[in-house]
Amino acid sequence: VSITIGTHVMEGSGRMVVTAVGINSQTGIIFTLLGAGGEEEEKKDEKKKEKKNKKQDGAIENRNKAKAQDGAAMEMQPLKSEEGGDGDEKDKKKANLPKKEKSVLQGKLTKLAVQIGKAGLLMSAITVIILVLYFVIDTFWVQKRPWLAECTPIYIQYFVKFFIIGVTVLVVAVPEGLPLAVTISLAYSVKKMMKDNNLVRHLDACETMGNATAICSDKTGTLTMNRMTVVQAYINEKHYKKIPEPEAIPPNILSYLVTGISVNCAYTSKILPPEKEGGLPRHVGNKTECALLGLLLDLKRDYQDVRNEIPEEALYKVYTFNSVRKSMSTVLKNSDGSYRIFSKGASEIILKKCFKILSANGEAKVFRPRDRDDIVKTVIEPMASEGLRTICLAFRDFPAGEPEPEWDNENDIVTGLTCIAVVGIEDPVRPEVPDAIKKCQRAGITVRMVTGDNINTARAIATKCGILHPGEDFLCLEGKDFNRRIRNEKGEIEQERIDKIWPKLRVLARSSPTDKHTLVKGIIDSTVSDQRQVVAVTGDGTNDGPALKKADVGFAMGIAGTDVAKEASDIILTDDNFTSIVKAVMWGRNVYDSISKFLQFQLTVNVVAVIVAFTGACITQDSPLKAVQMLWVNLIMDTLASLALATEPPTESLLLRKPYGRNKPLISRTMMKNILGHAFYQLVVVFTLLFAGEKFFDIDSGRNAPLHAPPSEHYTIVFNTFVLMQLFNEINARKIHGERNVFEGIFNNAIFCTIVLGTFVVQIIIVQFGGKPFSCSELSIEQWLWSIFLGMGTLLWGQLISTIPTSRLKFLKEAGHGTQKEEIPEEELAEDVEEIDHAERELRRGQILWFRGLNRIQTQIRVVNAFRSSLYEGLEKPESRSSIHNFMTHPEFRIEDSEPHIPLIDDTDAEDDAPTKRNCSPPPSPNKNNNAVDSGIYLTIEMNKSATSSSPGSPLHSLETSL
């Protein structure tokens, strides 16, 4: 039985009423929203039904008759509801559940890779066909040679050579490195994010974070430090905006302050040294009392010395803090027989009991109501407007000669006080948060605060963080107001109503866990903006679980977070800090950029290599780049390039642009300009060397060489220049937004530098010592310098390309779009329409079984009544139960609020007073919880009893008894 969460009974005795158990308790609701325990609940309900059926012996006979006579057999049909459908449909849907949706990036890359692969396959097939036809026509048609049997092995060798060239074109065209690049980029990012205090639990969350458009953040512990601290004080008639130095306070006031705070706090409240060196001291016990003890430490005084002097046993009388008195008082008995009482509490309560105040020189002076009003206006209200909690500290002396006060009469004791000080306490905003939120807003991400605090504190903290700015037209709502605005008259949540609120909503205060889930779901399901919103949520408690699960990316707190929150999350913040979320955004965007950089580099190589192999083969009957050389090029452009370009560290500049969005193509127009521009330069260089290289370098031509001819210098220069152009183009590929400085931050990525230099060294070895296996001939220093010069030309050419404005190149197409809605098959779309949210499905599964049971009972009652009375010729359909069903979707909404009230069964028995009974409301349910299921069963039985006066021997009586 789950009663409540996180409650400690401190004192007193009482009785307890269990209002909800199982899936209907708050814990149950949270776990069903998380999708936990659905199967178990279903099994339990099935078992219950079996038992119920065994018990209903009196009704079985009648039911069998009903089945025989009434072909409809209504009881066999499950409850029809918006997610309903029949049992078979539900089973089909269940079978579809495990299908894991691809991430946005995976979807785009898969589609792009398939398109490129098809193009490559076509090109390789055409190459082979052209080579074979050219050879056959030239040999047997033009030269008119006969096919001699002894020449067959030679011809077969030629065909094998053509096939190898075709395979080479295919290998180069198919981007095998794409999946590798994504995996490397994500794995590298995840490893590095760990250093930025982001523990990634689901790999694609890292990539999704790059598209985030909204962050719903907790306040306590995420935006604030979760450490109550005294930040302002009114002492000796001065309002200090910062904690004063001890020397600025008169010694006697300081003495009252130190003693009052030290003894008039629970002795269990302490400040302990930090666990780790350089960390913050640990607050143990009441947070507000720890703030006051922290004030003493700031004033360079030690509360422990006072407590050692006056141990807890020496306290004469303690009036503990409670919500009624909103104060705490402790009485000390002095050695001379006098008493001193120290009191602390809410400033509005204690100040009313103060008749004196300690003045600037440390002496007590009269404190009139007018003075109190002045302090309220000049001190307390300004503190409250900044979201501070104000506490007043006071004392009173009882002289030794007077008779002992009547300690039980608290009102007479805690009065006539002398005010020592008024302090302002807050949970301070983390110093780095305002800057982090500013970065998020600049990056096009809206930050919303969702907190259980009161609206004034929430608004003040939101203003300090920079979530709210003075003069801006943004909404701050409380949970009640939010619910009132988003629900219709029946209490159902309407998406149109949410759409009117969420774009301007910045602070949601006094919110329940369900409010948070509703807001997140509402933003994700919204269609008012051009792009689907990608929502990140932070949370630490068990009650944040549903929202964390529903969000695109859920961030759980590593220190303050519960196991349930961590289990429901995608990323765990190991330092509980909002700044780490900004780092996650940077890494997410960096993953996208890394993939785009790799694509820009690889597609340039693909285009050039395929065209060179195809054209060269068609013109010269042989590919200028041999199969093994192509494999080396493929290794450079796939494996090594993906490693080099996918490990670029993120920079702050990533936060200077808006989110890409889910439908943004992977290859932008700028990237297409770079790909085609560099491909043009490389093709010109390669074809010039191929057809005029032998004249330029004064060497033998390598074209039209016989079948097993040794490697030529000519083709080695073509291969060497081609590889060096790719190496220098790898540097160009580091920038995808048209930046001119391609070397910026190049030394920050050691992997990139190592791979480029390593590839260059291996290329020298292949050319100089590769020989026949690599079809390479040694080159001279001069030939090497020319190859390097032509390779470096790509850097200069890149500068020329970047001067051409992309806006003028409208004819260039973008590529690598996400799957558009119209491209999805109609069957899948229809399936999606019917399919409800996972969390909702889990929540409703148990309820459907309950309602199915209700449906059966109603049918049985009707059938029995039809037999009993000749007044009724036909069965009526049960009335709609939509209001109750919709209520259960949002369990915090009470059934009493759902108007008009719809009865669960038709009262069709009504001998004389049927019309009256149909309209009468049912008796109140004994379980006053917001549980439609229990209330529904109760209503059914009660209304049946009120509508039918059955004799003990009747079949209906036996049914009632069994119920």
Coordinates of C-alpha atoms in Angstrom, one line a residue, residues 141-391:
W141 CA 34.0 -5.7 -84.8
V142 CA 36.5 -3.0 -85.6
Q143 CA 39.7 -5.2 -85.7
K144 CA 37.6 -8.2 -87.0
R145 CA 39.6 -10.7 -84.9
P146 CA 38.2 -14.2 -84.5
W147 CA 37.6 -15.6 -81.0
L148 CA 40.4 -18.2 -80.7
A149 CA 40.2 -20.9 -78.1
E150 CA 43.8 -20.3 -77.0
C151 CA 43.1 -16.6 -76.5
T152 CA 40.1 -17.3 -74.1
P153 CA 42.1 -17.0 -70.9
I154 CA 43.4 -13.6 -72.0
Y155 CA 39.9 -12.3 -72.8
I156 CA 38.7 -13.7 -69.4
Q157 CA 41.5 -11.7 -67.7
Y158 CA 40.3 -8.6 -69.5
F159 CA 36.7 -9.1 -68.3
V160 CA 37.9 -9.8 -64.8
K161 CA 39.9 -6.5 -64.9
F162 CA 36.8 -4.6 -66.1
F163 CA 34.8 -6.2 -63.2
I164 CA 37.5 -5.2 -60.7
I165 CA 37.3 -1.6 -62.0
G166 CA 33.5 -1.7 -61.6
V167 CA 33.8 -3.0 -58.0
T168 CA 36.4 -0.2 -57.4
V169 CA 34.0 2.5 -58.5
L170 CA 31.3 0.9 -56.3
V171 CA 33.6 0.7 -53.2
V172 CA 34.6 4.4 -53.7
A173 CA 31.0 5.5 -54.3
V174 CA 29.4 3.8 -51.3
P175 CA 30.1 5.8 -48.1
E176 CA 30.9 3.0 -45.7
G177 CA 32.4 5.6 -43.3
L178 CA 29.1 7.3 -42.6
P179 CA 27.8 5.0 -39.8
L180 CA 31.4 4.9 -38.5
A181 CA 31.6 8.7 -38.4
V182 CA 28.3 8.9 -36.4
T183 CA 29.4 6.2 -33.9
I184 CA 32.9 7.7 -33.5
S185 CA 31.5 11.2 -33.1
L186 CA 28.9 10.1 -30.5
A187 CA 31.3 7.9 -28.6
Y188 CA 34.0 10.5 -28.5
S189 CA 31.4 13.2 -27.4
V190 CA 30.1 10.9 -24.7
K191 CA 33.6 10.3 -23.4
K192 CA 34.4 14.0 -23.4
M193 CA 31.0 15.0 -21.9
M194 CA 31.8 12.9 -18.9
K195 CA 34.6 15.5 -18.1
D196 CA 31.9 18.2 -18.5
N197 CA 29.8 16.5 -15.8
N198 CA 27.4 14.9 -18.3
L199 CA 26.9 11.2 -17.8
V200 CA 25.2 10.1 -21.0
R201 CA 22.9 7.1 -20.6
H202 CA 21.4 7.0 -24.1
L203 CA 23.8 7.7 -27.0
D204 CA 21.3 9.5 -29.2
A205 CA 20.4 12.0 -26.4
C206 CA 23.7 13.7 -27.1
E207 CA 22.8 14.4 -30.7
T208 CA 19.2 15.3 -29.9
M209 CA 20.4 18.0 -27.4
G210 CA 22.0 19.8 -30.4
N211 CA 18.4 20.5 -31.7
A212 CA 16.9 21.5 -28.3
T213 CA 14.6 24.5 -28.5
A214 CA 13.3 24.5 -25.0
I215 CA 14.6 23.6 -21.5
C216 CA 12.2 23.2 -18.6
S217 CA 14.4 23.5 -15.5
D218 CA 13.9 22.8 -11.8
K219 CA 14.8 25.7 -9.5
T220 CA 16.2 24.2 -6.3
G221 CA 19.6 22.7 -6.7
T222 CA 19.8 23.3 -10.5
L223 CA 19.5 27.1 -10.8
T224 CA 20.2 27.7 -7.1
M225 CA 22.7 26.2 -4.8
N226 CA 20.2 24.4 -2.5
R227 CA 21.9 26.1 0.4
M228 CA 19.9 28.7 2.4
T229 CA 22.2 31.6 3.1
V230 CA 21.8 35.0 4.9
V231 CA 22.5 37.6 2.2
Q232 CA 21.0 40.8 3.8
A233 CA 20.6 42.0 7.4
Y234 CA 19.1 44.9 9.4
I235 CA 21.3 45.4 12.4
N236 CA 21.9 48.4 14.7
E237 CA 19.5 50.5 12.6
K238 CA 21.4 49.9 9.3
H239 CA 20.3 47.9 6.3
Y240 CA 23.3 45.9 5.1
K241 CA 22.9 44.6 1.5
K242 CA 25.9 42.4 2.2
I243 CA 27.0 40.7 5.5
P244 CA 28.9 43.3 7.5
E245 CA 32.3 42.9 9.1
P246 CA 32.1 41.9 12.8
E247 CA 33.9 45.2 13.7
A248 CA 30.9 47.2 12.3
I249 CA 28.5 45.7 14.8
P250 CA 28.5 46.9 18.5
P251 CA 29.9 44.1 20.8
N252 CA 26.8 43.7 22.9
I253 CA 24.5 43.3 19.8
L254 CA 27.0 40.8 18.4
S255 CA 26.9 38.9 21.8
Y256 CA 23.1 38.8 21.7
L257 CA 23.2 37.6 18.1
V258 CA 25.7 34.9 18.7
T259 CA 24.1 33.5 21.8
G260 CA 20.5 33.8 20.4
I261 CA 21.3 32.0 17.2
S262 CA 23.5 29.3 18.8
V263 CA 21.0 28.2 21.5
N264 CA 17.7 29.0 19.8
C265 CA 18.2 26.5 17.0
A266 CA 17.8 22.7 17.1
Y267 CA 21.1 21.3 18.3
T268 CA 20.8 18.8 15.4
S269 CA 21.4 21.7 12.9
K270 CA 25.1 21.9 12.2
I271 CA 27.6 23.0 9.6
L272 CA 30.2 20.3 9.0
P273 CA 33.4 20.5 7.0
P274 CA 33.2 19.7 3.3
E275 CA 33.6 16.1 2.2
K276 CA 36.1 17.0 -0.5
E277 CA 38.9 19.5 -0.3
G278 CA 37.9 22.8 -1.8
G279 CA 34.1 21.9 -1.6
L280 CA 31.4 23.9 0.3
P281 CA 30.7 23.1 4.0
R282 CA 27.8 20.6 4.5
H283 CA 24.5 21.8 6.0
V284 CA 23.0 19.2 8.3
G285 CA 19.5 19.6 9.7
N286 CA 17.1 22.5 9.1
K287 CA 18.2 24.6 6.1
T288 CA 17.0 27.9 7.6
E289 CA 18.8 27.3 10.9
C290 CA 21.9 26.3 9.0
A291 CA 21.7 29.7 7.2
L292 CA 21.7 31.5 10.5
L293 CA 24.6 29.4 11.8
G294 CA 26.4 30.2 8.6
L295 CA 25.9 33.9 9.4
L296 CA 27.8 33.4 12.6
L297 CA 30.7 31.8 10.7
D298 CA 30.6 34.8 8.3
L299 CA 30.9 37.1 11.4
K300 CA 33.9 35.0 12.4
R301 CA 32.2 33.5 15.5
D302 CA 31.8 29.9 16.4
Y303 CA 28.4 28.7 17.5
Q304 CA 29.9 25.4 18.9
D305 CA 31.7 27.3 21.7
V306 CA 28.4 28.7 22.9
R307 CA 26.7 25.2 22.7
N308 CA 29.6 23.7 24.6
E309 CA 29.0 26.3 27.3
I310 CA 25.3 25.9 27.3
P311 CA 24.5 22.2 26.5
E312 CA 21.1 21.1 25.4
E313 CA 20.3 19.8 28.8
A314 CA 20.9 23.3 30.3
L315 CA 18.1 24.9 28.3
Y316 CA 15.3 25.8 30.7
K317 CA 12.3 25.7 28.3
V318 CA 12.0 25.4 24.5
Y319 CA 8.9 26.5 22.5
T320 CA 9.6 24.4 19.3
F321 CA 8.8 25.8 15.9
N322 CA 5.5 24.9 14.3
S323 CA 3.4 26.2 11.5
V324 CA 0.9 27.9 13.9
R325 CA 3.3 30.0 16.0
K326 CA 5.8 30.4 13.0
S327 CA 8.5 31.0 15.6
M328 CA 10.8 29.3 18.0
S329 CA 11.8 30.4 21.5
T330 CA 14.3 29.1 24.0
V331 CA 14.5 30.2 27.7
L332 CA 17.9 30.3 29.6
K333 CA 18.2 30.5 33.4
N334 CA 21.1 32.7 34.5
S335 CA 23.2 32.0 37.6
D336 CA 21.6 35.0 39.4
G337 CA 18.1 33.5 39.1
S338 CA 17.0 35.8 36.2
Y339 CA 15.8 34.4 32.9
R340 CA 16.5 35.3 29.3
I341 CA 14.3 34.2 26.4
F342 CA 15.6 34.2 22.8
S343 CA 13.0 34.2 20.0
K344 CA 13.2 33.9 16.2
G345 CA 10.6 33.5 13.5
A346 CA 8.7 35.1 10.6
S347 CA 9.4 38.9 10.7
E348 CA 5.7 39.9 10.5
I349 CA 5.0 37.7 13.6
I350 CA 7.9 38.6 15.9
L351 CA 8.0 42.3 15.1
K352 CA 4.5 42.7 16.3
K353 CA 5.7 41.4 19.7
C354 CA 8.7 43.7 19.9
F355 CA 8.3 46.8 22.1
K356 CA 12.1 47.8 21.9
I357 CA 14.9 47.6 19.4
L358 CA 18.7 47.7 19.7
S359 CA 19.9 51.1 18.4
A360 CA 23.1 52.0 16.6
N361 CA 25.1 52.4 19.9
G362 CA 23.9 49.0 21.1
E363 CA 21.3 50.3 23.6
A364 CA 17.6 49.3 23.6
K365 CA 15.2 52.0 22.6
V366 CA 11.4 52.2 22.3
F367 CA 9.9 50.5 19.2
R368 CA 6.6 52.0 18.3
P369 CA 4.0 50.8 15.7
R370 CA 5.1 53.7 13.4
D371 CA 8.7 52.5 13.6
R372 CA 7.5 49.0 12.8
D373 CA 5.7 50.2 9.7
D374 CA 8.8 52.1 8.6
I375 CA 10.9 48.9 8.9
V376 CA 8.3 46.9 6.9
K377 CA 8.4 49.5 4.1
T378 CA 12.1 50.2 4.0
V379 CA 13.6 46.7 4.9
I380 CA 11.2 43.8 4.8
E381 CA 9.2 44.6 1.6
P382 CA 12.4 45.3 -0.4
M383 CA 13.8 42.0 0.9
A384 CA 10.6 40.1 0.0
S385 CA 10.5 41.6 -3.5
E386 CA 14.0 40.1 -4.1
G387 CA 12.7 36.7 -3.1
L388 CA 14.2 36.6 0.4
R389 CA 12.7 34.9 3.4
T390 CA 12.8 37.4 6.3
I391 CA 13.5 36.2 9.8

